[in-house]
Short mmCIF file of C-alpha atoms in Angstrom, two decimals:
data_model
loop_
_atom_site.label_atom_id
_atom_site.label_comp_id
_atom_site.label_asym_id
_atom_site.label_seq_id
_atom_site.Cartn_x
_atom_site.Cartn_y
_atom_site.Cartn_z
CA MET K 4 0.08 0.28 -0.04
CA ASN K 5 1.91 3.50 -1.90
CA LYS K 6 1.86 6.73 0.47
CA ALA K 7 -0.95 8.02 -1.45
CA TYR K 8 -3.76 5.23 -1.26
CA LYS K 9 -2.39 5.57 2.18
CA ARG K 10 -3.35 8.56 2.86
CA PHE K 11 -6.14 8.82 0.13
CA PHE K 12 -8.06 5.90 2.44
CA MET K 13 -7.21 7.75 5.47
CA THR K 14 -8.92 10.98 4.42
CA MET K 15 -11.95 8.36 2.82
CA ALA K 16 -12.26 6.70 6.53
CA ALA K 17 -12.12 10.04 8.23
CA LEU K 18 -14.98 11.41 6.50
CA ALA K 19 -16.94 8.56 5.65
CA LEU K 20 -17.68 8.11 9.69
CA VAL K 21 -18.29 11.58 10.33
CA SER K 22 -21.02 11.00 7.61
CA ALA K 23 -22.26 8.15 8.93
CA MET K 24 -22.96 10.09 11.98
CA THR K 25 -24.36 12.63 10.22
CA SER K 26 -26.66 9.84 9.03
CA LEU K 27 -27.96 9.30 12.35
CA ALA K 28 -28.27 12.85 14.40
CA ALA K 29 -32.30 12.99 13.16
CA PRO K 30 -33.31 10.41 14.05
CA PHE K 31 -31.68 10.51 17.42
CA LEU K 32 -32.33 14.13 18.24
CA LEU K 33 -35.61 13.77 17.87
CA SER K 34 -36.03 11.04 18.88
CA PHE K 35 -33.88 12.74 21.48
CA TRP K 36 -35.96 15.48 21.84
CA ALA K 37 -38.99 12.80 22.39
CA ARG K 38 -38.31 11.72 25.96
CA THR K 39 -36.93 14.78 27.17
CA ASP K 40 -40.44 16.55 26.06
CA VAL K 41 -37.86 19.98 24.60
CA GLU K 42 -41.20 21.36 22.44
CA MET K 43 -40.21 21.15 18.04
CA ASN K 44 -39.88 24.43 17.66
CA LEU K 45 -38.70 26.58 14.03
CA LYS K 46 -34.73 26.43 15.06
CA ARG K 47 -35.26 22.85 16.18
CA VAL K 48 -36.24 22.29 12.48
CA PHE K 49 -33.76 24.09 11.04
CA LEU K 50 -30.82 22.37 12.71
CA ILE K 51 -32.28 19.36 11.65
CA ILE K 52 -32.21 20.55 8.21
CA SER K 53 -28.54 21.59 8.59
CA VAL K 54 -27.47 17.99 9.71
CA LEU K 55 -29.50 16.70 6.46
CA VAL K 56 -27.42 19.72 4.00
CA LEU K 57 -24.09 18.44 5.79
CA MET K 58 -25.22 15.41 5.14
CA LEU K 59 -25.14 15.05 1.67
CA LEU K 60 -22.48 17.53 1.51
CA LEU K 61 -20.42 14.70 2.45
CA LYS K 62 -21.40 12.92 -0.07
CA ILE K 63 -20.57 15.04 -2.79
CA ALA K 64 -17.14 16.12 -0.91
CA ILE K 65 -16.34 11.67 -0.88
CA ILE K 66 -18.11 11.43 -4.59
CA PHE K 67 -15.83 14.61 -5.46
CA LEU K 68 -12.02 13.01 -3.07
CA ARG K 69 -13.01 9.64 -4.39
CA GLU K 70 -13.05 9.68 -7.92
CA ASN K 71 -9.94 12.88 -8.02
CA PHE K 72 -8.01 9.97 -6.69
CA ALA K 73 -9.30 7.91 -9.39
CA LYS K 74 -7.85 8.61 -12.57
CA HIS K 75 -4.48 8.08 -11.04
CA PHE K 76 -5.10 5.22 -9.23
CA ASN K 77 -6.94 3.18 -12.39
CA ILE K 78 -4.32 4.25 -14.80
CA LYS K 79 -1.11 2.72 -12.11
CA ASN K 80 -2.63 -0.27 -12.24
CA ALA K 81 -4.28 -0.53 -15.41
CA LYS K 82 -0.58 0.70 -17.36
CA ASN K 83 1.15 -1.92 -14.31
CA ILE K 84 -1.13 -4.52 -16.00
CA ILE K 85 -1.11 -4.20 -19.66
CA GLU K 86 3.34 -3.91 -19.08
CA LYS K 87 2.92 -7.89 -16.81
CA ILE K 88 0.60 -8.59 -20.12
CA LEU K 89 2.88 -7.65 -22.59
CA LYS K 90 5.43 -9.83 -20.71
CA LEU K 91 3.98 -13.05 -20.65
CA LYS K 92 5.37 -16.43 -22.67
CA TYR K 93 4.79 -15.84 -25.70
CA ASP K 94 2.34 -18.61 -26.01
CA ALA K 95 0.45 -17.72 -23.13
CA ILE K 96 -0.02 -14.87 -25.19
CA ILE K 97 -1.37 -16.69 -28.44
CA SER K 98 -3.37 -19.38 -26.18
CA GLN K 99 -5.02 -16.67 -23.26
CA GLY K 100 -6.03 -13.98 -26.42
CA ASN K 101 -5.28 -10.28 -27.64
CA MET K 102 -8.76 -9.56 -26.85
CA ASN K 103 -9.39 -12.06 -24.09
CA LEU K 104 -7.01 -10.40 -21.94
CA ILE K 105 -7.68 -6.52 -22.02
CA GLU K 106 -10.89 -7.29 -21.66
CA ARG K 107 -9.78 -8.94 -18.33
CA MET K 108 -7.76 -6.32 -17.35
CA ALA K 109 -10.74 -4.44 -17.39
CA GLN K 110 -12.77 -5.84 -15.41
CA ALA K 111 -9.70 -6.88 -13.30
CA VAL K 112 -9.03 -2.54 -12.88
CA ASN K 113 -12.24 -1.66 -12.09
CA ASN K 114 -12.88 -4.77 -9.65
CA MET K 115 -10.40 -2.99 -7.39
CA TYR K 116 -11.80 0.87 -8.16
CA ILE K 117 -14.41 -0.73 -6.46
CA TYR K 118 -13.22 -2.15 -3.51
CA MET K 119 -9.85 -0.18 -2.92
CA THR K 120 -11.83 3.02 -3.34
CA GLY K 121 -14.91 2.55 -2.24
CA ASP K 122 -16.39 -0.46 -0.60
CA ALA K 123 -12.47 -0.33 2.04
CA VAL K 124 -13.89 3.22 2.88
CA GLN K 125 -17.34 1.76 3.54
CA ILE K 126 -17.68 -0.82 5.41
CA TRP K 127 -16.34 0.80 8.17
CA SER K 128 -18.84 3.86 8.41
CA SER K 129 -21.03 0.76 7.58
CA ILE K 130 -20.59 -1.48 10.07
CA ILE K 131 -20.03 1.49 13.14
CA THR K 132 -23.30 2.67 11.77
CA THR K 133 -25.18 -0.91 12.31
CA ILE K 134 -24.02 -0.86 15.96
CA ILE K 135 -25.31 1.95 16.75
CA ILE K 136 -28.49 1.42 15.07
CA LEU K 137 -28.60 -1.84 17.43
CA ILE K 138 -27.79 -0.62 20.25
CA ALA K 139 -30.51 2.31 20.37
CA ILE K 140 -33.40 0.26 19.31
CA PHE K 141 -31.80 -2.38 22.18
CA PHE K 142 -32.41 -0.28 24.44
CA ASP K 143 -35.87 1.08 23.00
CA ASN K 144 -37.40 -2.87 22.42
CA TYR K 145 -35.16 -5.71 22.43
CA ILE K 146 -37.79 -7.77 20.59
CA ILE K 147 -37.38 -5.81 17.15
CA GLY K 148 -33.40 -5.79 18.54
CA LEU K 149 -33.01 -9.20 17.92
CA ILE K 150 -34.48 -9.23 14.98
CA LEU K 151 -32.87 -7.15 13.60
CA LEU K 152 -29.70 -9.00 15.17
CA ALA K 153 -30.38 -12.78 12.96
CA LEU K 154 -30.15 -10.87 9.94
CA ILE K 155 -26.94 -9.50 10.09
CA PRO K 156 -25.16 -13.76 10.30
CA ILE K 157 -28.64 -14.94 8.00
CA ASN K 158 -27.61 -11.56 4.94
CA TYR K 159 -23.59 -12.03 6.12
CA LEU K 160 -23.64 -15.96 5.61
CA GLY K 161 -26.47 -16.33 2.80
CA TYR K 162 -24.54 -14.01 0.35
CA LYS K 163 -21.01 -15.62 1.83
CA ALA K 164 -22.53 -18.81 0.13
CA LEU K 165 -24.49 -16.36 -3.21
CA ASN K 166 -20.23 -15.54 -3.42
CA ALA K 167 -18.87 -18.82 -3.63
CA GLU K 168 -20.74 -19.80 -6.12
CA LEU K 169 -20.99 -17.01 -8.18
CA LYS K 170 -17.75 -16.64 -8.90
CA LYS K 171 -17.40 -20.11 -9.83
CA ARG K 172 -20.06 -19.48 -12.15
CA SER K 173 -18.56 -15.58 -13.07
CA GLN K 174 -15.25 -17.79 -14.16
CA VAL K 175 -16.54 -19.73 -16.79
CA MET K 176 -19.31 -16.97 -18.16
CA GLN K 177 -15.94 -14.58 -18.70
CA THR K 178 -14.76 -17.45 -20.38
CA CYS K 179 -17.31 -17.86 -22.46
CA THR K 180 -18.47 -13.95 -23.52
CA ALA K 181 -14.40 -13.16 -24.18
CA THR K 182 -13.92 -16.59 -26.72
CA GLY K 183 -17.52 -15.52 -28.08
CA PHE K 184 -16.40 -12.00 -28.73
CA GLN K 185 -12.74 -13.41 -29.59
CA GLU K 186 -15.00 -14.47 -32.50
CA ILE K 187 -18.02 -12.40 -33.36
CA LEU K 188 -14.99 -9.87 -33.75
CA SER K 189 -13.10 -11.77 -36.14
CA ALA K 190 -15.91 -11.79 -38.40
CA VAL K 191 -16.90 -8.08 -38.37
CA ASN K 192 -13.15 -6.62 -38.68
CA GLN K 193 -13.75 -7.85 -42.40
CA THR K 194 -15.12 -4.24 -43.64
CA ASP K 195 -13.13 -5.30 -47.41
CA TYR K 196 -15.04 -8.70 -47.16
CA LEU K 197 -18.26 -8.21 -45.59
CA LYS K 198 -18.92 -4.71 -47.75
CA GLN K 199 -19.19 -6.42 -50.56
CA CYS K 200 -21.85 -9.16 -49.17
CA PRO K 201 -25.44 -8.66 -50.62
CA ASP K 202 -27.24 -9.74 -47.36
CA TYR K 203 -25.47 -11.26 -44.09
CA ASP K 204 -28.19 -13.63 -43.21
CA ILE K 205 -26.22 -16.77 -42.93
CA LEU K 206 -22.83 -14.72 -41.90
CA LEU K 207 -25.41 -13.82 -38.62
CA ASN K 208 -26.27 -16.84 -39.06
CA GLN K 209 -22.99 -18.65 -38.10
CA LEU K 210 -22.17 -16.23 -35.02
CA LYS K 211 -25.23 -17.38 -33.88
CA PRO K 212 -23.37 -20.06 -30.86
CA SER K 213 -20.72 -16.92 -30.38
CA LEU K 214 -23.79 -15.34 -29.03
CA ASN K 215 -25.37 -18.63 -27.33
CA LYS K 216 -21.90 -18.44 -25.67
CA ILE K 217 -21.78 -15.22 -24.30
CA TYR K 218 -24.79 -14.54 -23.66
CA GLY K 219 -26.30 -17.99 -22.47
CA SER K 220 -23.73 -17.23 -20.21
CA MET K 221 -24.39 -14.39 -18.12
CA ALA K 222 -28.04 -15.58 -18.33
CA GLN K 223 -27.17 -18.64 -16.87
CA VAL K 224 -24.64 -16.58 -13.67
CA ASN K 225 -28.16 -13.53 -13.73
CA LYS K 226 -30.47 -16.05 -13.33
CA TYR K 227 -28.41 -17.83 -10.11
CA ALA K 228 -27.53 -14.60 -8.53
CA GLN K 229 -30.62 -12.89 -9.19
CA THR K 230 -32.67 -15.76 -7.37
CA SER K 231 -30.61 -16.40 -4.80
CA SER K 232 -30.34 -12.35 -3.73
CA SER K 233 -33.93 -11.88 -4.54
CA PHE K 234 -34.60 -14.67 -1.86
CA ILE K 235 -32.75 -13.24 0.70
CA SER K 236 -33.59 -9.40 0.30
CA SER K 237 -37.59 -10.62 0.03
CA LEU K 238 -36.38 -12.17 3.13
CA ASN K 239 -35.42 -8.98 4.55
CA SER K 240 -38.17 -6.55 3.46
CA MET K 241 -40.54 -8.80 5.01
CA LEU K 242 -39.08 -8.96 8.46
CA GLN K 243 -38.45 -4.94 7.97
CA THR K 244 -42.77 -4.60 7.54
CA VAL K 245 -42.47 -7.20 10.80
CA CYS K 246 -40.61 -4.51 13.21
CA ILE K 247 -43.27 -1.43 12.12
CA LEU K 248 -45.93 -3.41 12.40
CA LEU K 249 -44.50 -3.97 16.14
CA VAL K 250 -43.76 -0.53 16.44
CA MET K 251 -47.03 0.12 15.36
CA TYR K 252 -48.86 -2.10 18.30
CA ASN K 253 -47.54 -0.39 20.68
CA TYR K 254 -48.49 2.43 19.79
CA LEU K 255 -51.82 1.45 19.11
CA SER K 256 -51.22 -0.48 22.00
CA GLY K 257 -50.06 3.04 23.73
CA GLU K 258 -47.14 2.01 24.86
CA ASN K 259 -45.21 4.43 22.58
CA GLN K 260 -46.12 8.27 20.50
CA ILE K 261 -46.44 8.57 17.46
CA LEU K 262 -43.17 10.30 17.03
CA PRO K 263 -41.13 6.77 17.69
CA ILE K 264 -42.99 5.85 14.78
CA VAL K 265 -41.72 8.07 12.48
CA ILE K 266 -38.38 7.50 13.91
CA TYR K 267 -38.14 4.11 12.91
CA THR K 268 -39.32 4.44 9.41
CA ILE K 269 -36.31 6.20 9.11
CA VAL K 270 -33.61 4.68 10.47
CA LEU K 271 -34.97 0.74 10.36
CA PRO K 272 -34.49 1.53 6.30
CA LEU K 273 -30.77 2.94 7.42
CA PHE K 274 -29.90 -0.45 8.44
CA PHE K 275 -31.24 -2.47 5.97
CA SER K 276 -29.38 -0.11 3.91
CA ASN K 277 -25.92 -0.78 5.59
CA VAL K 278 -26.50 -4.32 6.08
CA SER K 279 -26.58 -4.38 2.02
CA ILE K 280 -23.43 -2.28 1.74
CA ILE K 281 -21.46 -4.53 3.80
CA THR K 282 -22.83 -7.50 2.47
CA ASN K 283 -22.70 -6.43 -1.07
CA ILE K 284 -19.15 -5.45 -0.73
CA ASN K 285 -17.98 -9.59 0.48
CA LEU K 286 -19.82 -10.11 -3.56
CA ASN K 287 -16.96 -7.21 -4.52
CA LYS K 288 -14.77 -8.56 -2.30
CA ASN K 289 -14.46 -11.44 -4.30
CA ASN K 290 -14.63 -9.75 -7.50
CA LEU K 291 -11.26 -8.03 -5.97
CA LYS K 292 -10.54 -11.69 -5.40
CA VAL K 293 -11.03 -12.88 -9.17
CA SER K 294 -9.43 -10.31 -10.30
CA GLN K 295 -6.18 -11.22 -8.49
CA ASP K 296 -6.04 -14.38 -9.20
CA PHE K 297 -5.42 -12.63 -12.76
CA ILE K 298 -2.81 -11.15 -11.60
CA ALA K 299 -0.78 -13.95 -9.85
CA PHE K 300 -1.33 -15.99 -13.86
CA LEU K 301 -0.12 -12.60 -15.31
CA ASP K 302 2.32 -13.37 -13.01
CA SER K 303 3.45 -16.57 -13.08
CA GLU K 304 2.98 -16.76 -17.27
CA LYS K 305 6.11 -13.90 -16.66
CA GLU K 306 9.20 -14.08 -19.26
CA LYS K 307 11.85 -14.69 -17.88
CA ASN K 308 13.98 -12.30 -19.04
CA SER K 309 17.86 -13.16 -16.84
CA GLY K 310 21.55 -13.43 -19.02
CA GLU K 311 23.87 -11.66 -20.24
CA LYS K 312 23.82 -7.64 -21.34
CA ILE K 313 25.54 -7.34 -25.05
CA LYS K 314 26.63 -4.71 -26.82
CA SER K 315 26.34 -5.61 -30.08
CA ILE K 316 25.66 -8.17 -33.19
CA GLU K 317 28.41 -9.33 -34.13
CA THR K 318 27.77 -13.42 -35.72
CA ILE K 319 24.57 -15.78 -35.57
CA GLU K 320 24.67 -19.19 -36.46
CA PHE K 321 22.37 -21.69 -36.75
CA ASP K 322 22.63 -25.76 -35.61
CA ILE K 323 19.10 -26.50 -35.31
CA ASN K 324 17.95 -30.15 -36.90
CA GLU K 325 14.28 -29.87 -36.02
CA ILE K 326 11.62 -26.96 -35.31
CA ARG K 327 7.90 -27.65 -33.12
CA ILE K 328 5.09 -25.33 -33.53
CA GLY K 329 2.84 -26.20 -30.58
CA GLU K 330 2.10 -30.44 -30.70
CA GLN K 331 4.01 -30.95 -34.43
CA THR K 332 7.60 -31.79 -35.12
CA PHE K 333 9.03 -30.76 -38.30
CA LYS K 334 11.83 -32.20 -38.70
CA THR K 335 14.95 -29.82 -40.53
CA ASN K 336 18.98 -29.30 -41.51
CA ILE K 337 20.20 -25.80 -40.73
CA ASN K 338 23.98 -25.19 -40.56
CA ASP K 339 24.97 -22.19 -40.89
CA LYS K 340 26.96 -18.17 -40.33
CA PHE K 341 25.76 -14.78 -41.21
CA MET K 342 27.91 -11.76 -39.88
CA LYS K 343 26.84 -7.63 -41.38
CA GLY K 344 26.03 -7.19 -44.09
CA ASP K 345 24.62 -10.58 -44.93
CA ILE K 346 21.17 -10.54 -46.42
CA VAL K 347 19.75 -14.45 -45.57
CA TRP K 348 16.73 -15.72 -47.68
CA VAL K 349 14.13 -18.27 -45.57
CA GLN K 350 12.57 -20.30 -47.97
CA GLY K 351 10.38 -22.47 -48.17
CA LYS K 352 6.56 -23.32 -48.79
CA SER K 353 3.83 -22.28 -46.07
CA GLY K 354 3.54 -23.89 -43.22
CA SER K 355 7.35 -25.59 -42.54
CA GLY K 356 8.08 -23.62 -39.69
CA LYS K 357 9.83 -20.48 -41.14
CA SER K 358 8.89 -18.64 -39.18
CA SER K 359 8.48 -20.22 -36.22
CA LEU K 360 12.19 -20.42 -36.90
CA MET K 361 12.84 -16.75 -36.97
CA LYS K 362 10.72 -16.44 -33.82
CA GLN K 363 12.59 -18.66 -32.09
CA LEU K 364 15.64 -15.57 -32.41
CA VAL K 365 13.94 -13.60 -30.23
CA LYS K 366 13.51 -15.62 -28.17
CA PHE K 367 9.40 -15.97 -28.99
CA ARG K 368 9.95 -19.47 -27.89
CA GLU K 369 12.25 -21.56 -25.89
CA SER K 370 15.43 -22.65 -28.46
CA ALA K 371 18.90 -24.63 -28.30
CA GLY K 372 20.54 -24.87 -31.25
CA ILE K 373 21.24 -20.80 -32.14
CA SER K 374 24.30 -18.74 -31.21
CA ILE K 375 25.44 -15.01 -31.25
CA ASN K 376 28.68 -13.84 -30.74
CA ASP K 377 29.73 -18.15 -30.12
CA LYS K 378 27.25 -17.49 -26.84
CA SER K 379 23.86 -18.98 -26.02
CA ILE K 380 20.71 -17.89 -27.14
CA SER K 381 19.45 -18.89 -24.09
CA SER K 382 22.32 -16.61 -22.07
CA ILE K 383 21.56 -13.74 -22.84
CA SER K 384 18.69 -11.38 -21.69
CA ASN K 385 15.33 -10.72 -23.59
CA SER K 386 15.52 -7.06 -22.87
CA CYS K 387 19.04 -7.26 -24.52
CA LEU K 388 18.69 -9.43 -27.06
CA ARG K 389 15.28 -7.09 -29.19
CA SER K 390 16.88 -4.54 -28.25
CA LEU K 391 19.60 -5.51 -31.25
CA ILE K 392 17.11 -7.30 -32.81
CA ASP K 393 13.69 -6.27 -35.65
CA TYR K 394 11.15 -8.63 -36.13
CA ILE K 395 8.42 -7.08 -38.45
CA PRO K 396 5.17 -9.19 -38.57
CA GLN K 397 3.40 -10.28 -41.91
CA ASN K 398 -0.31 -8.67 -40.47
CA ASN K 399 1.56 -5.39 -39.90
CA SER K 400 1.95 -3.49 -36.63
CA ILE K 401 -0.38 -0.46 -37.74
CA ILE K 402 -2.57 1.00 -35.02
CA ASN K 403 -5.11 4.14 -34.67
CA GLY K 404 -3.25 7.30 -34.78
CA THR K 405 -1.18 9.14 -36.74
CA ILE K 406 1.29 8.29 -39.78
CA ARG K 407 4.41 9.76 -36.60
CA ASP K 408 2.67 7.26 -34.52
CA ASN K 409 3.13 4.70 -35.99
CA LEU K 410 5.99 4.88 -37.23
CA PHE K 411 8.18 5.24 -34.09
CA LEU K 412 5.60 3.15 -32.04
CA ASN K 413 7.86 2.07 -28.58
CA LYS K 414 9.89 3.82 -30.82
CA LYS K 415 12.09 6.65 -29.10
CA HIS K 416 11.08 10.43 -30.93
CA SER K 417 13.62 12.24 -32.71
CA ILE K 418 13.60 15.01 -34.67
CA GLU K 419 16.91 13.99 -36.53
CA LYS K 420 14.96 10.61 -37.44
CA GLU K 421 11.74 12.28 -38.66
CA GLU K 422 13.92 14.63 -41.42
CA LYS K 423 15.49 11.10 -42.18
CA LEU K 424 11.94 9.30 -42.53
CA LYS K 425 11.05 12.31 -44.84
CA GLU K 426 13.01 12.30 -46.92
CA SER K 427 12.78 8.26 -47.21
CA VAL K 428 11.96 6.83 -50.67
CA LEU K 429 10.33 4.23 -49.16
CA LEU K 430 7.67 6.56 -47.71
CA SER K 431 8.06 9.58 -50.78
CA THR K 432 4.38 7.93 -52.47
CA ILE K 433 2.68 7.23 -49.31
CA LEU K 434 3.89 11.85 -47.82
CA GLN K 435 2.28 13.20 -51.51
CA ASN K 436 -1.14 12.88 -50.52
CA LYS K 437 -1.04 13.19 -46.81
CA ASN K 438 1.22 13.95 -44.19
CA PHE K 439 2.90 12.56 -40.48
CA ASP K 440 -0.09 14.40 -38.83
CA THR K 441 -2.28 12.38 -40.72
CA MET K 442 -5.03 9.68 -38.25
CA ILE K 443 -4.57 7.04 -39.50
CA MET K 444 -8.38 5.20 -39.94
CA ASP K 445 -9.26 1.52 -37.49
CA MET K 446 -6.77 -1.01 -39.00
CA GLY K 447 -5.57 1.01 -40.73
CA ALA K 448 -8.37 0.87 -43.89
CA ASN K 449 -6.91 4.84 -45.38
CA LEU K 450 -3.51 2.52 -46.08
CA SER K 451 -3.06 0.27 -49.40
CA GLY K 452 -1.57 -2.80 -48.43
CA GLY K 453 2.07 -1.96 -49.68
CA GLU K 454 1.03 1.67 -48.06
CA LYS K 455 1.11 0.21 -44.77
CA GLN K 456 4.32 -2.92 -45.45
CA LYS K 457 6.04 0.45 -46.15
CA LEU K 458 5.23 1.68 -42.63
CA ALA K 459 6.75 -0.95 -40.61
CA ILE K 460 9.05 -1.09 -42.74
CA ALA K 461 10.68 2.16 -42.84
CA ARG K 462 9.72 1.79 -38.16
CA SER K 463 12.25 -0.98 -38.23
CA LEU K 464 14.90 0.83 -41.43
CA TYR K 465 15.43 3.29 -39.01
CA SER K 466 15.77 1.94 -35.83
CA ASP K 467 18.29 1.48 -33.63
CA ALA K 468 18.99 -2.76 -35.04
CA GLU K 469 21.27 -4.33 -36.55
CA VAL K 470 19.83 -7.64 -36.93
CA LEU K 471 16.57 -6.84 -39.46
CA ILE K 472 14.16 -10.08 -39.90
CA PHE K 473 10.75 -9.16 -41.80
CA ASP K 474 8.30 -11.60 -42.93
CA GLU K 475 6.66 -11.88 -45.55
CA VAL K 476 6.36 -9.19 -45.97
CA THR K 477 6.48 -8.29 -49.94
CA ALA K 478 3.03 -10.81 -50.15
CA ASN K 479 0.55 -9.59 -51.10
CA ILE K 480 1.54 -6.44 -52.66
CA ASP K 481 2.14 -4.90 -56.43
CA SER K 482 5.78 -5.72 -58.37
CA GLU K 483 6.62 -1.69 -58.21
CA SER K 484 5.91 -1.70 -53.84
CA THR K 485 7.90 -5.12 -53.93
CA ALA K 486 11.42 -3.50 -55.95
CA LEU K 487 11.04 -0.65 -53.77
CA ILE K 488 10.83 -2.36 -50.83
CA LEU K 489 13.67 -4.87 -51.71
CA ASN K 490 15.60 -1.83 -53.47
CA THR K 491 15.45 0.17 -50.02
CA ILE K 492 16.80 -3.84 -48.25
CA LYS K 493 19.50 -3.07 -49.73
CA SER K 494 20.77 -0.07 -49.96
CA THR K 495 20.10 1.06 -45.99
CA CYS K 496 20.75 -2.53 -44.05
CA LYS K 497 24.75 -3.04 -45.35
CA ASN K 498 25.90 -2.72 -42.16
CA LYS K 499 22.22 -5.09 -40.77
CA ILE K 500 21.78 -8.56 -40.56
CA VAL K 501 18.71 -9.56 -42.45
CA PHE K 502 16.21 -12.54 -42.99
CA ILE K 503 13.92 -12.25 -45.31
CA ILE K 504 11.08 -14.59 -44.90
CA SER K 505 10.03 -15.57 -48.63
CA HIS K 506 8.00 -18.27 -50.15
CA GLU K 507 8.10 -16.23 -53.21
CA ALA K 508 11.18 -16.14 -54.73
CA LEU K 509 13.85 -13.00 -54.35
CA PRO K 510 15.60 -10.72 -57.12
CA GLU K 511 18.43 -13.47 -58.68
CA ASN K 512 22.02 -12.29 -56.86
CA TYR K 513 19.47 -10.37 -54.36
CA ALA K 514 20.03 -12.79 -51.44
CA ASP K 515 23.88 -13.58 -50.51
CA LYS K 516 22.21 -16.29 -48.30
CA ILE K 517 19.41 -19.20 -48.54
CA ILE K 518 18.20 -21.07 -45.35
CA ARG K 519 15.82 -24.18 -46.57
CA ILE K 520 13.78 -25.06 -44.87
CA SER K 521 11.58 -27.99 -46.60
#
């Protein structure tokens, strides 16, 4: 617990306690005046109104303080969890799915926000308020006091059992909704294909299983939660009515005046409201536990980053006789050494393991048989290795933002590099009708396939990386763009080691060496 949160907690706890005491002031003043036969006048009415206004102002102050702190609290938690996601093992990210991980991140941040900035503070004021009301009612009517006292364990244990079961069902629901939405998103993201379709009846039918998965799992959780909570809340309402009837009975039998009835109509809802807050906090605490389990999972699947640091990459050597992709194993025989200035064509048919081999070079997966500067790749730290190697994937890494944002995606910006990029022949056609401040639409919708490739390649060519891996960078683009990209790579990378993965032939004599994967 950091200092900022401690200060926030102490301030909010103090305000919550004052607010709780203020909420009890009006009924207790009325009760005291009734017992001492004090005459009700405008001065006392004004005092009651002032107490109510103070209660309102305190609630508003709590909201403002909470939300002002929550902004920074949520941003910090979100950044921490996103960093943990980014540092996951490659296969853990692939198996979980990016959308699933981001959805769970959002839920985790929200659960921490609800509990840490609200419930953790409010529970103390609710407990104190409940105890004070119980003591006061016991002194007035011990039968009503016993009824209310019995309600506390009934609510607590009832909701505890409900929440335990709900946690299990919610975990299933989260998995179903995350995978369902991923399936839907993968379909509706295909804008160019779908817009040319005459209608969408078949697609909508194909999406039915995903929709059933999402909303069926939600319905199962909601039916259980609402049925169980309705039973407990109905029991509370019934007993609240019984308490009012007992007060009315005492009044009609001449034991009480009318004022205690008025006080009970204020105090009883306040009691049940605070009991409800305490039990709901347990539900939110379970949600927090789910989030903590998610964070624990992220920590358990974190990539190891131990190893020595190297200043540069002079040589890369492969001695590999098999490539593994999941459960599949491909036999191969790769034995070669590469140095600065080499352009290497990684050749092979689709699905042969070309990309998987190159991903081992950036340690997406553990690998034996690769040496850098005559040292095993396993002995070199991930962060050091990846500062010297850039992997440019087949799917273009284009984000929603400006052209500048895309060119410097996770790269340090400098005016010098920006000026070099502006002069790059690779970007000349893009900058004819765009500039560095031009916004790129979702999925790069206002860029051609060749322009997306050029942006992604330019980002790496002007980085400090000493090794570049281009994965099918000339696939699905015209011959003119292909020639421009390949010529730019050759002219720019004379002091780098370049691997070009392609199942298509490169121009004659373009590559110095070839890795053949059959």
